[in-house]
Amino acid sequence: MKLTKSTKGFDAEIQVGGSTFSLNNVNEESGQAVHIDIYDESGKFLDEFCSGCSIDFNDDPEELEKMEKLIHDYILENLIF
């Protein structure tokens, strides 16, 4: 499992179960994180992860790792069939 910065116009990418998922932070107008949109490898929208947080590569490593695990587990439990 590795959360990386995206090169495809998304905020981040994550590998789960041999597939790559692209991720975008979605924020309120105030800038507060609301959820993370999840896309498949072709850029098709799949789902939203209502985490209440965002992916921020400037966070301390522990926070980023915690978010990475939450996203990974959500995709594994809900989007890998």
PDB file of N, CA, C and O in Angstrom:
ATOM      1  N   MET A   1       0.865  -1.169   0.000  1.00  0.00           N
ATOM      2  CA  MET A   1       0.000   0.000   0.000  1.00  0.00           C
ATOM      3  C   MET A   1       0.906   1.224   0.000  1.00  0.00           C
ATOM      4  O   MET A   1       1.797   1.340   0.817  1.00  0.00           O
ATOM      5  N   LYS A   2       0.664   2.132  -0.953  1.00  0.00           N
ATOM      6  CA  LYS A   2       1.476   3.334  -1.023  1.00  0.00           C
ATOM      7  C   LYS A   2       0.652   4.469  -1.608  1.00  0.00           C
ATOM      8  O   LYS A   2       0.177   4.387  -2.726  1.00  0.00           O
ATOM      9  N   LEU A   3       0.465   5.502  -0.826  1.00  0.00           N
ATOM     10  CA  LEU A   3      -0.220   6.711  -1.272  1.00  0.00           C
ATOM     11  C   LEU A   3       0.832   7.615  -1.897  1.00  0.00           C
ATOM     12  O   LEU A   3       1.840   7.919  -1.273  1.00  0.00           O
ATOM     13  N   THR A   4       0.621   7.991  -3.166  1.00  0.00           N
ATOM     14  CA  THR A   4       1.597   8.817  -3.862  1.00  0.00           C
ATOM     15  C   THR A   4       0.921  10.017  -4.501  1.00  0.00           C
ATOM     16  O   THR A   4      -0.280   9.999  -4.750  1.00  0.00           O
ATOM     17  N   LYS A   5       1.722  11.050  -4.787  1.00  0.00           N
ATOM     18  CA  LYS A   5       1.200  12.204  -5.515  1.00  0.00           C
ATOM     19  C   LYS A   5       0.876  11.744  -6.930  1.00  0.00           C
ATOM     20  O   LYS A   5       1.607  10.979  -7.532  1.00  0.00           O
ATOM     21  N   SER A   6      -0.237  12.236  -7.446  1.00  0.00           N
ATOM     22  CA  SER A   6      -0.695  11.820  -8.765  1.00  0.00           C
ATOM     23  C   SER A   6      -0.032  12.641  -9.858  1.00  0.00           C
ATOM     24  O   SER A   6       0.268  13.813  -9.678  1.00  0.00           O
ATOM     25  N   THR A   7       0.164  12.006 -10.997  1.00  0.00           N
ATOM     26  CA  THR A   7       0.684  12.701 -12.165  1.00  0.00           C
ATOM     27  C   THR A   7      -0.406  12.855 -13.224  1.00  0.00           C
ATOM     28  O   THR A   7      -0.141  13.311 -14.314  1.00  0.00           O
ATOM     29  N   LYS A   8      -1.642  12.476 -12.882  1.00  0.00           N
ATOM     30  CA  LYS A   8      -2.740  12.470 -13.851  1.00  0.00           C
ATOM     31  C   LYS A   8      -3.768  13.558 -13.580  1.00  0.00           C
ATOM     32  O   LYS A   8      -4.891  13.463 -14.029  1.00  0.00           O
ATOM     33  N   GLY A   9      -3.434  14.577 -12.804  1.00  0.00           N
ATOM     34  CA  GLY A   9      -4.383  15.645 -12.517  1.00  0.00           C
ATOM     35  C   GLY A   9      -5.216  15.416 -11.276  1.00  0.00           C
ATOM     36  O   GLY A   9      -6.081  16.218 -10.945  1.00  0.00           O
ATOM     37  N   PHE A  10      -4.978  14.331 -10.562  1.00  0.00           N
ATOM     38  CA  PHE A  10      -5.656  14.057  -9.305  1.00  0.00           C
ATOM     39  C   PHE A  10      -4.731  14.457  -8.159  1.00  0.00           C
ATOM     40  O   PHE A  10      -3.554  14.746  -8.369  1.00  0.00           O
ATOM     41  N   ASP A  11      -5.262  14.446  -6.932  1.00  0.00           N
ATOM     42  CA  ASP A  11      -4.436  14.805  -5.777  1.00  0.00           C
ATOM     43  C   ASP A  11      -3.478  13.692  -5.375  1.00  0.00           C
ATOM     44  O   ASP A  11      -2.380  13.944  -4.910  1.00  0.00           O
ATOM     45  N   ALA A  12      -3.915  12.434  -5.538  1.00  0.00           N
ATOM     46  CA  ALA A  12      -3.091  11.314  -5.101  1.00  0.00           C
ATOM     47  C   ALA A  12      -3.536  10.034  -5.814  1.00  0.00           C
ATOM     48  O   ALA A  12      -4.598   9.993  -6.441  1.00  0.00           O
ATOM     49  N   GLU A  13      -2.713   9.004  -5.688  1.00  0.00           N
ATOM     50  CA  GLU A  13      -3.032   7.678  -6.190  1.00  0.00           C
ATOM     51  C   GLU A  13      -2.704   6.667  -5.103  1.00  0.00           C
ATOM     52  O   GLU A  13      -1.824   6.899  -4.285  1.00  0.00           O
ATOM     53  N   ILE A  14      -3.416   5.539  -5.140  1.00  0.00           N
ATOM     54  CA  ILE A  14      -3.145   4.465  -4.189  1.00  0.00           C
ATOM     55  C   ILE A  14      -3.321   3.131  -4.901  1.00  0.00           C
ATOM     56  O   ILE A  14      -4.202   2.985  -5.745  1.00  0.00           O
ATOM     57  N   GLN A  15      -2.470   2.186  -4.582  1.00  0.00           N
ATOM     58  CA  GLN A  15      -2.555   0.833  -5.116  1.00  0.00           C
ATOM     59  C   GLN A  15      -3.304  -0.036  -4.116  1.00  0.00           C
ATOM     60  O   GLN A  15      -2.930  -0.088  -2.944  1.00  0.00           O
ATOM     61  N   VAL A  16      -4.354  -0.700  -4.596  1.00  0.00           N
ATOM     62  CA  VAL A  16      -5.115  -1.613  -3.739  1.00  0.00           C
ATOM     63  C   VAL A  16      -5.481  -2.826  -4.567  1.00  0.00           C
ATOM     64  O   VAL A  16      -6.077  -2.700  -5.639  1.00  0.00           O
ATOM     65  N   GLY A  17      -5.120  -4.011  -4.083  1.00  0.00           N
ATOM     66  CA  GLY A  17      -5.486  -5.240  -4.771  1.00  0.00           C
ATOM     67  C   GLY A  17      -5.011  -5.310  -6.206  1.00  0.00           C
ATOM     68  O   GLY A  17      -5.701  -5.846  -7.059  1.00  0.00           O
ATOM     69  N   GLY A  18      -3.855  -4.736  -6.514  1.00  0.00           N
ATOM     70  CA  GLY A  18      -3.308  -4.770  -7.855  1.00  0.00           C
ATOM     71  C   GLY A  18      -3.862  -3.707  -8.791  1.00  0.00           C
ATOM     72  O   GLY A  18      -3.492  -3.654  -9.951  1.00  0.00           O
ATOM     73  N   SER A  19      -4.760  -2.865  -8.320  1.00  0.00           N
ATOM     74  CA  SER A  19      -5.333  -1.791  -9.132  1.00  0.00           C
ATOM     75  C   SER A  19      -4.907  -0.434  -8.576  1.00  0.00           C
ATOM     76  O   SER A  19      -4.682  -0.283  -7.378  1.00  0.00           O
ATOM     77  N   THR A  20      -4.840   0.544  -9.456  1.00  0.00           N
ATOM     78  CA  THR A  20      -4.513   1.907  -9.053  1.00  0.00           C
ATOM     79  C   THR A  20      -5.795   2.723  -9.009  1.00  0.00           C
ATOM     80  O   THR A  20      -6.587   2.691  -9.942  1.00  0.00           O
ATOM     81  N   PHE A  21      -5.988   3.442  -7.927  1.00  0.00           N
ATOM     82  CA  PHE A  21      -7.143   4.317  -7.757  1.00  0.00           C
ATOM     83  C   PHE A  21      -6.639   5.748  -7.620  1.00  0.00           C
ATOM     84  O   PHE A  21      -5.676   6.010  -6.903  1.00  0.00           O
ATOM     85  N   SER A  22      -7.284   6.672  -8.326  1.00  0.00           N
ATOM     86  CA  SER A  22      -6.955   8.085  -8.241  1.00  0.00           C
ATOM     87  C   SER A  22      -7.888   8.741  -7.233  1.00  0.00           C
ATOM     88  O   SER A  22      -9.061   8.386  -7.136  1.00  0.00           O
ATOM     89  N   LEU A  23      -7.365   9.714  -6.498  1.00  0.00           N
ATOM     90  CA  LEU A  23      -8.101  10.344  -5.399  1.00  0.00           C
ATOM     91  C   LEU A  23      -8.081  11.858  -5.540  1.00  0.00           C
ATOM     92  O   LEU A  23      -7.062  12.435  -5.918  1.00  0.00           O
ATOM     93  N   ASN A  24      -9.201  12.495  -5.237  1.00  0.00           N
ATOM     94  CA  ASN A  24      -9.290  13.954  -5.220  1.00  0.00           C
ATOM     95  C   ASN A  24      -9.924  14.413  -3.922  1.00  0.00           C
ATOM     96  O   ASN A  24     -10.962  13.882  -3.518  1.00  0.00           O
ATOM     97  N   ASN A  25      -9.320  15.403  -3.277  1.00  0.00           N
ATOM     98  CA  ASN A  25      -9.929  16.044  -2.116  1.00  0.00           C
ATOM     99  C   ASN A  25     -11.118  16.876  -2.579  1.00  0.00           C
ATOM    100  O   ASN A  25     -11.043  17.545  -3.608  1.00  0.00           O
ATOM    101  N   VAL A  26     -12.204  16.837  -1.832  1.00  0.00           N
ATOM    102  CA  VAL A  26     -13.361  17.698  -2.088  1.00  0.00           C
ATOM    103  C   VAL A  26     -13.573  18.527  -0.834  1.00  0.00           C
ATOM    104  O   VAL A  26     -13.708  17.979   0.258  1.00  0.00           O
ATOM    105  N   ASN A  27     -13.593  19.843  -1.001  1.00  0.00           N
ATOM    106  CA  ASN A  27     -13.680  20.761   0.134  1.00  0.00           C
ATOM    107  C   ASN A  27     -14.911  21.642   0.046  1.00  0.00           C
ATOM    108  O   ASN A  27     -15.419  21.900  -1.048  1.00  0.00           O
ATOM    109  N   GLU A  28     -15.376  22.129   1.202  1.00  0.00           N
ATOM    110  CA  GLU A  28     -16.427  23.136   1.241  1.00  0.00           C
ATOM    111  C   GLU A  28     -15.832  24.456   0.770  1.00  0.00           C
ATOM    112  O   GLU A  28     -14.610  24.591   0.652  1.00  0.00           O
ATOM    113  N   GLU A  29     -16.681  25.432   0.518  1.00  0.00           N
ATOM    114  CA  GLU A  29     -16.187  26.752   0.118  1.00  0.00           C
ATOM    115  C   GLU A  29     -15.239  27.338   1.153  1.00  0.00           C
ATOM    116  O   GLU A  29     -14.318  28.077   0.821  1.00  0.00           O
ATOM    117  N   SER A  30     -15.435  26.982   2.415  1.00  0.00           N
ATOM    118  CA  SER A  30     -14.569  27.485   3.486  1.00  0.00           C
ATOM    119  C   SER A  30     -13.185  26.841   3.447  1.00  0.00           C
ATOM    120  O   SER A  30     -12.285  27.262   4.164  1.00  0.00           O
ATOM    121  N   GLY A  31     -13.028  25.800   2.619  1.00  0.00           N
ATOM    122  CA  GLY A  31     -11.745  25.109   2.525  1.00  0.00           C
ATOM    123  C   GLY A  31     -11.651  23.891   3.411  1.00  0.00           C
ATOM    124  O   GLY A  31     -10.669  23.163   3.377  1.00  0.00           O
ATOM    125  N   GLN A  32     -12.687  23.647   4.216  1.00  0.00           N
ATOM    126  CA  GLN A  32     -12.680  22.493   5.110  1.00  0.00           C
ATOM    127  C   GLN A  32     -12.960  21.219   4.308  1.00  0.00           C
ATOM    128  O   GLN A  32     -13.862  21.180   3.474  1.00  0.00           O
ATOM    129  N   ALA A  33     -12.179  20.174   4.565  1.00  0.00           N
ATOM    130  CA  ALA A  33     -12.333  18.907   3.848  1.00  0.00           C
ATOM    131  C   ALA A  33     -13.673  18.267   4.154  1.00  0.00           C
ATOM    132  O   ALA A  33     -14.123  18.268   5.295  1.00  0.00           O
ATOM    133  N   VAL A  34     -14.310  17.740   3.125  1.00  0.00           N
ATOM    134  CA  VAL A  34     -15.598  17.080   3.284  1.00  0.00           C
ATOM    135  C   VAL A  34     -15.476  15.586   2.976  1.00  0.00           C
ATOM    136  O   VAL A  34     -15.867  14.745   3.754  1.00  0.00           O
ATOM    137  N   HIS A  35     -14.923  15.266   1.799  1.00  0.00           N
ATOM    138  CA  HIS A  35     -14.732  13.869   1.438  1.00  0.00           C
ATOM    139  C   HIS A  35     -13.663  13.741   0.360  1.00  0.00           C
ATOM    140  O   HIS A  35     -13.150  14.735  -0.134  1.00  0.00           O
ATOM    141  N   ILE A  36     -13.362  12.497   0.009  1.00  0.00           N
ATOM    142  CA  ILE A  36     -12.384  12.198  -1.027  1.00  0.00           C
ATOM    143  C   ILE A  36     -13.098  11.426  -2.129  1.00  0.00           C
ATOM    144  O   ILE A  36     -13.722  10.389  -1.861  1.00  0.00           O
ATOM    145  N   ASP A  37     -13.033  11.927  -3.370  1.00  0.00           N
ATOM    146  CA  ASP A  37     -13.592  11.218  -4.515  1.00  0.00           C
ATOM    147  C   ASP A  37     -12.587  10.171  -4.986  1.00  0.00           C
ATOM    148  O   ASP A  37     -11.382  10.427  -5.043  1.00  0.00           O
ATOM    149  N   ILE A  38     -13.109   8.986  -5.350  1.00  0.00           N
ATOM    150  CA  ILE A  38     -12.275   7.871  -5.777  1.00  0.00           C
ATOM    151  C   ILE A  38     -12.608   7.549  -7.231  1.00  0.00           C
ATOM    152  O   ILE A  38     -13.778   7.393  -7.586  1.00  0.00           O
ATOM    153  N   TYR A  39     -11.562   7.411  -8.063  1.00  0.00           N
ATOM    154  CA  TYR A  39     -11.707   7.127  -9.492  1.00  0.00           C
ATOM    155  C   TYR A  39     -10.921   5.866  -9.841  1.00  0.00           C
ATOM    156  O   TYR A  39      -9.907   5.561  -9.207  1.00  0.00           O
ATOM    157  N   ASP A  40     -11.388   5.152 -10.879  1.00  0.00           N
ATOM    158  CA  ASP A  40     -10.648   3.976 -11.325  1.00  0.00           C
ATOM    159  C   ASP A  40      -9.488   4.408 -12.225  1.00  0.00           C
ATOM    160  O   ASP A  40      -9.251   5.596 -12.433  1.00  0.00           O
ATOM    161  N   GLU A  41      -8.784   3.418 -12.781  1.00  0.00           N
ATOM    162  CA  GLU A  41      -7.592   3.699 -13.583  1.00  0.00           C
ATOM    163  C   GLU A  41      -7.902   4.483 -14.854  1.00  0.00           C
ATOM    164  O   GLU A  41      -7.040   5.177 -15.382  1.00  0.00           O
ATOM    165  N   SER A  42      -9.131   4.389 -15.354  1.00  0.00           N
ATOM    166  CA  SER A  42      -9.497   5.109 -16.575  1.00  0.00           C
ATOM    167  C   SER A  42     -10.038   6.505 -16.278  1.00  0.00           C
ATOM    168  O   SER A  42     -10.387   7.243 -17.193  1.00  0.00           O
ATOM    169  N   GLY A  43     -10.134   6.863 -14.992  1.00  0.00           N
ATOM    170  CA  GLY A  43     -10.633   8.178 -14.605  1.00  0.00           C
ATOM    171  C   GLY A  43     -12.128   8.218 -14.356  1.00  0.00           C
ATOM    172  O   GLY A  43     -12.699   9.288 -14.154  1.00  0.00           O
ATOM    173  N   LYS A  44     -12.780   7.053 -14.333  1.00  0.00           N
ATOM    174  CA  LYS A  44     -14.219   6.975 -14.071  1.00  0.00           C
ATOM    175  C   LYS A  44     -14.475   7.096 -12.563  1.00  0.00           C
ATOM    176  O   LYS A  44     -13.878   6.387 -11.759  1.00  0.00           O
ATOM    177  N   PHE A  45     -15.397   7.990 -12.189  1.00  0.00           N
ATOM    178  CA  PHE A  45     -15.756   8.167 -10.781  1.00  0.00           C
ATOM    179  C   PHE A  45     -16.384   6.882 -10.253  1.00  0.00           C
ATOM    180  O   PHE A  45     -17.262   6.293 -10.886  1.00  0.00           O
ATOM    181  N   LEU A  46     -15.935   6.440  -9.079  1.00  0.00           N
ATOM    182  CA  LEU A  46     -16.460   5.219  -8.463  1.00  0.00           C
ATOM    183  C   LEU A  46     -17.263   5.489  -7.203  1.00  0.00           C
ATOM    184  O   LEU A  46     -18.316   4.904  -7.002  1.00  0.00           O
ATOM    185  N   ASP A  47     -16.732   6.335  -6.321  1.00  0.00           N
ATOM    186  CA  ASP A  47     -17.345   6.480  -5.003  1.00  0.00           C
ATOM    187  C   ASP A  47     -16.729   7.697  -4.309  1.00  0.00           C
ATOM    188  O   ASP A  47     -15.747   8.252  -4.770  1.00  0.00           O
ATOM    189  N   GLU A  48     -17.349   8.063  -3.188  1.00  0.00           N
ATOM    190  CA  GLU A  48     -16.747   9.089  -2.343  1.00  0.00           C
ATOM    191  C   GLU A  48     -16.539   8.517  -0.951  1.00  0.00           C
ATOM    192  O   GLU A  48     -17.380   7.808  -0.427  1.00  0.00           O
ATOM    193  N   PHE A  49     -15.375   8.796  -0.413  1.00  0.00           N
ATOM    194  CA  PHE A  49     -15.012   8.355   0.923  1.00  0.00           C
ATOM    195  C   PHE A  49     -15.242   9.536   1.856  1.00  0.00           C
ATOM    196  O   PHE A  49     -14.519  10.527   1.802  1.00  0.00           O
ATOM    197  N   CYS A  50     -16.285   9.460   2.657  1.00  0.00           N
ATOM    198  CA  CYS A  50     -16.677  10.570   3.541  1.00  0.00           C
ATOM    199  C   CYS A  50     -15.837  10.531   4.809  1.00  0.00           C
ATOM    200  O   CYS A  50     -16.294  10.123   5.870  1.00  0.00           O
ATOM    201  N   SER A  51     -14.618  10.970   4.676  1.00  0.00           N
ATOM    202  CA  SER A  51     -13.652  10.884   5.765  1.00  0.00           C
ATOM    203  C   SER A  51     -13.679  12.109   6.669  1.00  0.00           C
ATOM    204  O   SER A  51     -13.271  12.039   7.813  1.00  0.00           O
ATOM    205  N   GLY A  52     -14.116  13.245   6.132  1.00  0.00           N
ATOM    206  CA  GLY A  52     -14.030  14.488   6.889  1.00  0.00           C
ATOM    207  C   GLY A  52     -12.630  15.046   6.929  1.00  0.00           C
ATOM    208  O   GLY A  52     -12.358  16.034   7.585  1.00  0.00           O
ATOM    209  N   CYS A  53     -11.695  14.413   6.221  1.00  0.00           N
ATOM    210  CA  CYS A  53     -10.311  14.882   6.157  1.00  0.00           C
ATOM    211  C   CYS A  53      -9.854  14.887   4.704  1.00  0.00           C
ATOM    212  O   CYS A  53     -10.537  14.395   3.836  1.00  0.00           O
ATOM    213  N   SER A  54      -8.672  15.410   4.498  1.00  0.00           N
ATOM    214  CA  SER A  54      -8.129  15.444   3.150  1.00  0.00           C
ATOM    215  C   SER A  54      -6.777  14.753   3.122  1.00  0.00           C
ATOM    216  O   SER A  54      -6.190  14.473   4.159  1.00  0.00           O
ATOM    217  N   ILE A  55      -6.305  14.520   1.921  1.00  0.00           N
ATOM    218  CA  ILE A  55      -4.960  13.992   1.729  1.00  0.00           C
ATOM    219  C   ILE A  55      -4.032  15.198   1.653  1.00  0.00           C
ATOM    220  O   ILE A  55      -4.202  16.057   0.795  1.00  0.00           O
ATOM    221  N   ASP A  56      -3.087  15.268   2.568  1.00  0.00           N
ATOM    222  CA  ASP A  56      -2.157  16.386   2.593  1.00  0.00           C
ATOM    223  C   ASP A  56      -0.748  15.830   2.802  1.00  0.00           C
ATOM    224  O   ASP A  56      -0.417  15.346   3.886  1.00  0.00           O
ATOM    225  N   PHE A  57       0.064  15.898   1.761  1.00  0.00           N
ATOM    226  CA  PHE A  57       1.418  15.354   1.839  1.00  0.00           C
ATOM    227  C   PHE A  57       2.325  16.190   2.742  1.00  0.00           C
ATOM    228  O   PHE A  57       3.452  15.799   3.003  1.00  0.00           O
ATOM    229  N   ASN A  58       1.820  17.323   3.222  1.00  0.00           N
ATOM    230  CA  ASN A  58       2.573  18.142   4.180  1.00  0.00           C
ATOM    231  C   ASN A  58       2.276  17.752   5.626  1.00  0.00           C
ATOM    232  O   ASN A  58       2.916  18.260   6.545  1.00  0.00           O
ATOM    233  N   ASP A  59       1.279  16.866   5.831  1.00  0.00           N
ATOM    234  CA  ASP A  59       0.979  16.377   7.181  1.00  0.00           C
ATOM    235  C   ASP A  59       2.169  15.589   7.716  1.00  0.00           C
ATOM    236  O   ASP A  59       3.007  15.106   6.950  1.00  0.00           O
ATOM    237  N   ASP A  60       2.199  15.434   9.032  1.00  0.00           N
ATOM    238  CA  ASP A  60       3.264  14.610   9.589  1.00  0.00           C
ATOM    239  C   ASP A  60       3.072  13.173   9.095  1.00  0.00           C
ATOM    240  O   ASP A  60       1.959  12.755   8.772  1.00  0.00           O
ATOM    241  N   PRO A  61       4.149  12.423   8.990  1.00  0.00           N
ATOM    242  CA  PRO A  61       4.092  11.071   8.414  1.00  0.00           C
ATOM    243  C   PRO A  61       3.070  10.146   9.081  1.00  0.00           C
ATOM    244  O   PRO A  61       2.447   9.337   8.408  1.00  0.00           O
ATOM    245  N   GLU A  62       2.895  10.271  10.395  1.00  0.00           N
ATOM    246  CA  GLU A  62       1.921   9.417  11.088  1.00  0.00           C
ATOM    247  C   GLU A  62       0.501   9.700  10.623  1.00  0.00           C
ATOM    248  O   GLU A  62      -0.286   8.779  10.417  1.00  0.00           O
ATOM    249  N   GLU A  63       0.145  10.974  10.470  1.00  0.00           N
ATOM    250  CA  GLU A  63      -1.200  11.349  10.000  1.00  0.00           C
ATOM    251  C   GLU A  63      -1.424  10.883   8.575  1.00  0.00           C
ATOM    252  O   GLU A  63      -2.493  10.370   8.241  1.00  0.00           O
ATOM    253  N   LEU A  64      -0.421  11.057   7.725  1.00  0.00           N
ATOM    254  CA  LEU A  64      -0.536  10.621   6.337  1.00  0.00           C
ATOM    255  C   LEU A  64      -0.674   9.106   6.258  1.00  0.00           C
ATOM    256  O   LEU A  64      -1.496   8.592   5.495  1.00  0.00           O
ATOM    257  N   GLU A  65       0.077   8.395   7.059  1.00  0.00           N
ATOM    258  CA  GLU A  65      -0.015   6.931   7.084  1.00  0.00           C
ATOM    259  C   GLU A  65      -1.389   6.466   7.576  1.00  0.00           C
ATOM    260  O   GLU A  65      -1.962   5.510   7.057  1.00  0.00           O
ATOM    261  N   LYS A  66      -1.927   7.167   8.578  1.00  0.00           N
ATOM    262  CA  LYS A  66      -3.257   6.832   9.093  1.00  0.00           C
ATOM    263  C   LYS A  66      -4.319   7.034   8.009  1.00  0.00           C
ATOM    264  O   LYS A  66      -5.190   6.187   7.815  1.00  0.00           O
ATOM    265  N   MET A  67      -4.246   8.159   7.291  1.00  0.00           N
ATOM    266  CA  MET A  67      -5.196   8.424   6.213  1.00  0.00           C
ATOM    267  C   MET A  67      -5.040   7.390   5.096  1.00  0.00           C
ATOM    268  O   MET A  67      -6.023   6.906   4.549  1.00  0.00           O
ATOM    269  N   GLU A  68      -3.806   7.042   4.783  1.00  0.00           N
ATOM    270  CA  GLU A  68      -3.528   6.028   3.765  1.00  0.00           C
ATOM    271  C   GLU A  68      -4.207   4.702   4.123  1.00  0.00           C
ATOM    272  O   GLU A  68      -4.852   4.081   3.286  1.00  0.00           O
ATOM    273  N   LYS A  69      -4.090   4.291   5.359  1.00  0.00           N
ATOM    274  CA  LYS A  69      -4.702   3.033   5.800  1.00  0.00           C
ATOM    275  C   LYS A  69      -6.222   3.113   5.736  1.00  0.00           C
ATOM    276  O   LYS A  69      -6.877   2.161   5.297  1.00  0.00           O
ATOM    277  N   LEU A  70      -6.803   4.224   6.169  1.00  0.00           N
ATOM    278  CA  LEU A  70      -8.258   4.390   6.107  1.00  0.00           C
ATOM    279  C   LEU A  70      -8.776   4.287   4.674  1.00  0.00           C
ATOM    280  O   LEU A  70      -9.759   3.596   4.399  1.00  0.00           O
ATOM    281  N   ILE A  71      -8.096   4.972   3.750  1.00  0.00           N
ATOM    282  CA  ILE A  71      -8.510   4.935   2.339  1.00  0.00           C
ATOM    283  C   ILE A  71      -8.338   3.528   1.775  1.00  0.00           C
ATOM    284  O   ILE A  71      -9.229   3.005   1.100  1.00  0.00           O
ATOM    285  N   HIS A  72      -7.197   2.925   2.035  1.00  0.00           N
ATOM    286  CA  HIS A  72      -6.927   1.570   1.556  1.00  0.00           C
ATOM    287  C   HIS A  72      -7.997   0.600   2.029  1.00  0.00           C
ATOM    288  O   HIS A  72      -8.566  -0.158   1.242  1.00  0.00           O
ATOM    289  N   ASP A  73      -8.288   0.622   3.320  1.00  0.00           N
ATOM    290  CA  ASP A  73      -9.281  -0.296   3.881  1.00  0.00           C
ATOM    291  C   ASP A  73     -10.669  -0.040   3.303  1.00  0.00           C
ATOM    292  O   ASP A  73     -11.407  -0.977   3.016  1.00  0.00           O
ATOM    293  N   TYR A  74     -11.022   1.232   3.102  1.00  0.00           N
ATOM    294  CA  TYR A  74     -12.328   1.562   2.529  1.00  0.00           C
ATOM    295  C   TYR A  74     -12.447   0.984   1.116  1.00  0.00           C
ATOM    296  O   TYR A  74     -13.451   0.365   0.773  1.00  0.00           O
ATOM    297  N   ILE A  75     -11.415   1.197   0.302  1.00  0.00           N
ATOM    298  CA  ILE A  75     -11.455   0.674  -1.067  1.00  0.00           C
ATOM    299  C   ILE A  75     -11.501  -0.855  -1.061  1.00  0.00           C
ATOM    300  O   ILE A  75     -12.275  -1.459  -1.787  1.00  0.00           O
ATOM    301  N   LEU A  76     -10.677  -1.470  -0.236  1.00  0.00           N
ATOM    302  CA  LEU A  76     -10.631  -2.925  -0.163  1.00  0.00           C
ATOM    303  C   LEU A  76     -11.972  -3.515   0.255  1.00  0.00           C
ATOM    304  O   LEU A  76     -12.438  -4.496  -0.319  1.00  0.00           O
ATOM    305  N   GLU A  77     -12.627  -2.895   1.205  1.00  0.00           N
ATOM    306  CA  GLU A  77     -13.898  -3.411   1.717  1.00  0.00           C
ATOM    307  C   GLU A  77     -15.098  -3.081   0.832  1.00  0.00           C
ATOM    308  O   GLU A  77     -16.098  -3.792   0.853  1.00  0.00           O
ATOM    309  N   ASN A  78     -15.013  -1.987   0.057  1.00  0.00           N
ATOM    310  CA  ASN A  78     -16.193  -1.518  -0.678  1.00  0.00           C
ATOM    311  C   ASN A  78     -16.066  -1.519  -2.188  1.00  0.00           C
ATOM    312  O   ASN A  78     -17.101  -1.490  -2.884  1.00  0.00           O
ATOM    313  N   LEU A  79     -14.866  -1.529  -2.729  1.00  0.00           N
ATOM    314  CA  LEU A  79     -14.723  -1.384  -4.171  1.00  0.00           C
ATOM    315  C   LEU A  79     -13.969  -2.516  -4.861  1.00  0.00           C
ATOM    316  O   LEU A  79     -13.894  -2.541  -6.080  1.00  0.00           O
ATOM    317  N   ILE A  80     -13.395  -3.432  -4.112  1.00  0.00           N
ATOM    318  CA  ILE A  80     -12.704  -4.568  -4.696  1.00  0.00           C
ATOM    319  C   ILE A  80     -13.627  -5.782  -4.587  1.00  0.00           C
ATOM    320  O   ILE A  80     -14.003  -6.184  -3.486  1.00  0.00           O
ATOM    321  N   PHE A  81     -14.006  -6.327  -5.736  1.00  0.00           N
ATOM    322  CA  PHE A  81     -14.942  -7.464  -5.730  1.00  0.00           C
ATOM    323  C   PHE A  81     -14.275  -8.715  -6.257  1.00  0.00           C
ATOM    324  O   PHE A  81     -13.463  -8.685  -7.114  1.00  0.00           O
TER     325      PHE A  81
END
